[in-house]
Amino acid sequence: MSRWIKLASSAQVEAGKVKIFEASGRRIALCNSEGLFFAVQDVCSHDDGPLGEGRLCGQEIECPRHGARFDIRSGAATRMPAVVAIQVFKTKVQDGDVLVELEDEAVEA
Protein backbone atom coordinates (compact mmCIF):
# COMPACT_ATOMS: atom_id res chain seq x y z
CA MET A 1 0.00 0.00 0.00
CA SER A 2 1.05 3.57 -0.56
CA ARG A 3 -0.06 7.08 0.32
CA TRP A 4 0.25 10.49 -1.28
CA ILE A 5 2.22 12.97 0.86
CA LYS A 6 2.58 16.72 0.29
CA LEU A 7 6.20 17.44 -0.59
CA ALA A 8 6.10 21.15 -1.52
CA SER A 9 4.17 23.95 -3.10
CA SER A 10 4.57 23.98 -6.87
CA ALA A 11 5.75 27.60 -6.59
CA GLN A 12 8.77 26.54 -4.49
CA VAL A 13 10.68 25.04 -7.44
CA GLU A 14 11.24 27.20 -10.51
CA ALA A 15 11.18 25.68 -14.00
CA GLY A 16 14.53 24.11 -14.84
CA LYS A 17 15.54 23.83 -11.18
CA VAL A 18 15.92 21.16 -8.49
CA LYS A 19 15.27 21.55 -4.78
CA ILE A 20 15.66 19.13 -1.88
CA PHE A 21 12.74 18.37 0.43
CA GLU A 22 12.14 15.84 3.17
CA ALA A 23 9.11 13.58 3.43
CA SER A 24 8.70 10.86 6.05
CA GLY A 25 12.40 10.86 6.85
CA ARG A 26 13.54 10.70 3.20
CA ARG A 27 15.46 13.35 1.29
CA ILE A 28 13.83 13.78 -2.09
CA ALA A 29 15.05 15.93 -4.99
CA LEU A 30 12.08 17.61 -6.64
CA CYS A 31 12.71 18.57 -10.26
CA ASN A 32 10.67 21.05 -12.31
CA SER A 33 11.20 20.23 -15.98
CA GLU A 34 9.22 22.72 -18.07
CA GLY A 35 6.38 22.81 -15.53
CA LEU A 36 6.28 19.04 -15.02
CA PHE A 37 7.39 17.75 -11.62
CA PHE A 38 9.54 14.67 -11.04
CA ALA A 39 10.81 13.36 -7.71
CA VAL A 40 13.93 11.24 -7.26
CA GLN A 41 16.00 10.04 -4.33
CA ASP A 42 18.54 12.65 -3.27
CA VAL A 43 21.42 10.16 -3.40
CA CYS A 44 23.64 9.34 -6.38
CA SER A 45 24.00 5.59 -6.88
CA HIS A 46 27.67 6.06 -7.76
CA ASP A 47 29.03 7.64 -4.55
CA ASP A 48 26.05 8.83 -2.47
CA GLY A 49 26.41 12.43 -3.69
CA PRO A 50 23.51 14.87 -3.13
CA LEU A 51 21.64 14.88 -6.45
CA GLY A 52 19.47 17.80 -5.35
CA GLU A 53 22.58 19.97 -5.31
CA GLY A 54 23.24 19.10 -8.94
CA ARG A 55 21.67 20.61 -12.02
CA LEU A 56 18.78 19.70 -14.23
CA CYS A 57 19.72 19.04 -17.87
CA GLY A 58 16.42 18.61 -19.70
CA GLN A 59 15.03 15.29 -18.48
CA GLU A 60 18.22 14.37 -16.60
CA ILE A 61 19.66 15.30 -13.22
CA GLU A 62 23.44 15.59 -12.93
CA CYS A 63 25.35 14.70 -9.77
CA PRO A 64 27.57 17.61 -8.66
CA ARG A 65 30.42 15.31 -7.60
CA HIS A 66 31.43 13.35 -10.71
CA GLY A 67 28.89 14.32 -13.39
CA ALA A 68 26.86 11.10 -13.37
CA ARG A 69 23.41 11.62 -14.87
CA PHE A 70 20.03 9.99 -14.32
CA ASP A 71 16.74 10.13 -16.22
CA ILE A 72 14.29 11.87 -13.87
CA ARG A 73 11.35 9.95 -15.38
CA SER A 74 12.70 6.42 -14.94
CA GLY A 75 15.72 6.75 -12.65
CA ALA A 76 17.96 5.05 -15.23
CA ALA A 77 21.66 5.92 -15.13
CA THR A 78 22.40 7.72 -18.40
CA ARG A 79 26.03 8.77 -17.97
CA MET A 80 29.07 7.24 -16.31
CA PRO A 81 30.39 6.82 -13.73
CA ALA A 82 26.93 5.73 -12.50
CA VAL A 83 25.55 2.43 -13.79
CA VAL A 84 22.83 1.70 -11.20
CA ALA A 85 19.42 3.38 -11.42
CA ILE A 86 18.08 5.63 -8.67
CA GLN A 87 14.63 5.50 -7.08
CA VAL A 88 11.90 7.68 -8.53
CA PHE A 89 8.60 8.61 -6.94
CA LYS A 90 5.26 9.23 -8.64
CA THR A 91 4.14 12.86 -8.41
CA LYS A 92 0.95 14.80 -8.94
CA VAL A 93 -0.03 18.45 -8.51
CA GLN A 94 -3.17 19.10 -6.52
CA ASP A 95 -4.41 22.56 -5.52
CA GLY A 96 -0.95 24.04 -6.14
CA ASP A 97 0.86 21.42 -4.04
CA VAL A 98 3.22 18.74 -5.33
CA LEU A 99 2.42 15.34 -3.82
CA VAL A 100 4.63 12.25 -3.91
CA GLU A 101 3.54 8.65 -3.56
CA LEU A 102 5.41 6.80 -0.82
CA GLU A 103 5.10 3.19 0.21
CA ASP A 104 3.50 2.72 3.64
CA GLU A 105 6.72 1.46 5.24
CA ALA A 106 8.31 4.80 4.29
CA VAL A 107 5.41 6.83 5.68
CA GLU A 108 5.48 7.69 9.36
CA ALA A 109 2.23 6.94 11.17
XYZ file of C-alpha atoms in Angstrom:
109
model
C 0.000 0.000 0.000
C 1.050 3.571 -0.556
C -0.064 7.075 0.315
C 0.253 10.486 -1.282
C 2.221 12.967 0.856
C 2.578 16.723 0.288
C 6.197 17.439 -0.595
C 6.104 21.145 -1.519
C 4.174 23.955 -3.097
C 4.569 23.976 -6.866
C 5.755 27.602 -6.589
C 8.775 26.544 -4.495
C 10.677 25.036 -7.443
C 11.239 27.200 -10.511
C 11.180 25.682 -13.997
C 14.529 24.107 -14.844
C 15.543 23.835 -11.178
C 15.917 21.162 -8.493
C 15.273 21.553 -4.781
C 15.665 19.135 -1.876
C 12.736 18.371 0.428
C 12.141 15.837 3.171
C 9.108 13.575 3.435
C 8.698 10.859 6.047
C 12.403 10.864 6.845
C 13.535 10.695 3.200
C 15.460 13.348 1.295
C 13.829 13.779 -2.094
C 15.052 15.928 -4.986
C 12.079 17.613 -6.637
C 12.714 18.574 -10.264
C 10.672 21.052 -12.308
C 11.196 20.232 -15.975
C 9.216 22.722 -18.068
C 6.380 22.806 -15.533
C 6.275 19.036 -15.018
C 7.385 17.745 -11.620
C 9.540 14.672 -11.042
C 10.807 13.363 -7.713
C 13.925 11.237 -7.260
C 15.997 10.040 -4.335
C 18.541 12.648 -3.269
C 21.424 10.160 -3.404
C 23.635 9.343 -6.379
C 24.001 5.589 -6.880
C 27.675 6.063 -7.760
C 29.025 7.645 -4.555
C 26.054 8.828 -2.474
C 26.412 12.427 -3.686
C 23.511 14.867 -3.133
C 21.640 14.878 -6.452
C 19.473 17.797 -5.354
C 22.584 19.974 -5.309
C 23.243 19.102 -8.945
C 21.669 20.615 -12.017
C 18.777 19.697 -14.233
C 19.723 19.042 -17.870
C 16.422 18.611 -19.703
C 15.030 15.286 -18.485
C 18.223 14.371 -16.597
C 19.659 15.298 -13.216
C 23.438 15.589 -12.931
C 25.347 14.704 -9.770
C 27.571 17.606 -8.664
C 30.424 15.314 -7.605
C 31.429 13.346 -10.710
C 28.890 14.316 -13.387
C 26.863 11.099 -13.374
C 23.406 11.623 -14.869
C 20.034 9.991 -14.323
C 16.741 10.129 -16.218
C 14.286 11.870 -13.865
C 11.355 9.952 -15.377
C 12.697 6.419 -14.941
C 15.720 6.752 -12.646
C 17.960 5.048 -15.226
C 21.656 5.919 -15.132
C 22.403 7.724 -18.399
C 26.028 8.766 -17.971
C 29.072 7.244 -16.308
C 30.390 6.818 -13.734
C 26.927 5.730 -12.500
C 25.551 2.431 -13.787
C 22.827 1.696 -11.200
C 19.417 3.383 -11.418
C 18.077 5.633 -8.670
C 14.633 5.496 -7.082
C 11.904 7.685 -8.532
C 8.596 8.613 -6.938
C 5.264 9.235 -8.645
C 4.136 12.856 -8.407
C 0.950 14.804 -8.944
C -0.027 18.445 -8.512
C -3.173 19.103 -6.523
C -4.411 22.564 -5.520
C -0.954 24.043 -6.139
C 0.859 21.424 -4.043
C 3.217 18.737 -5.331
C 2.417 15.344 -3.821
C 4.630 12.251 -3.908
C 3.535 8.654 -3.562
C 5.409 6.798 -0.824
C 5.099 3.187 0.208
C 3.498 2.718 3.641
C 6.723 1.462 5.239
C 8.308 4.799 4.286
C 5.413 6.829 5.682
C 5.477 7.688 9.361
C 2.233 6.943 11.168
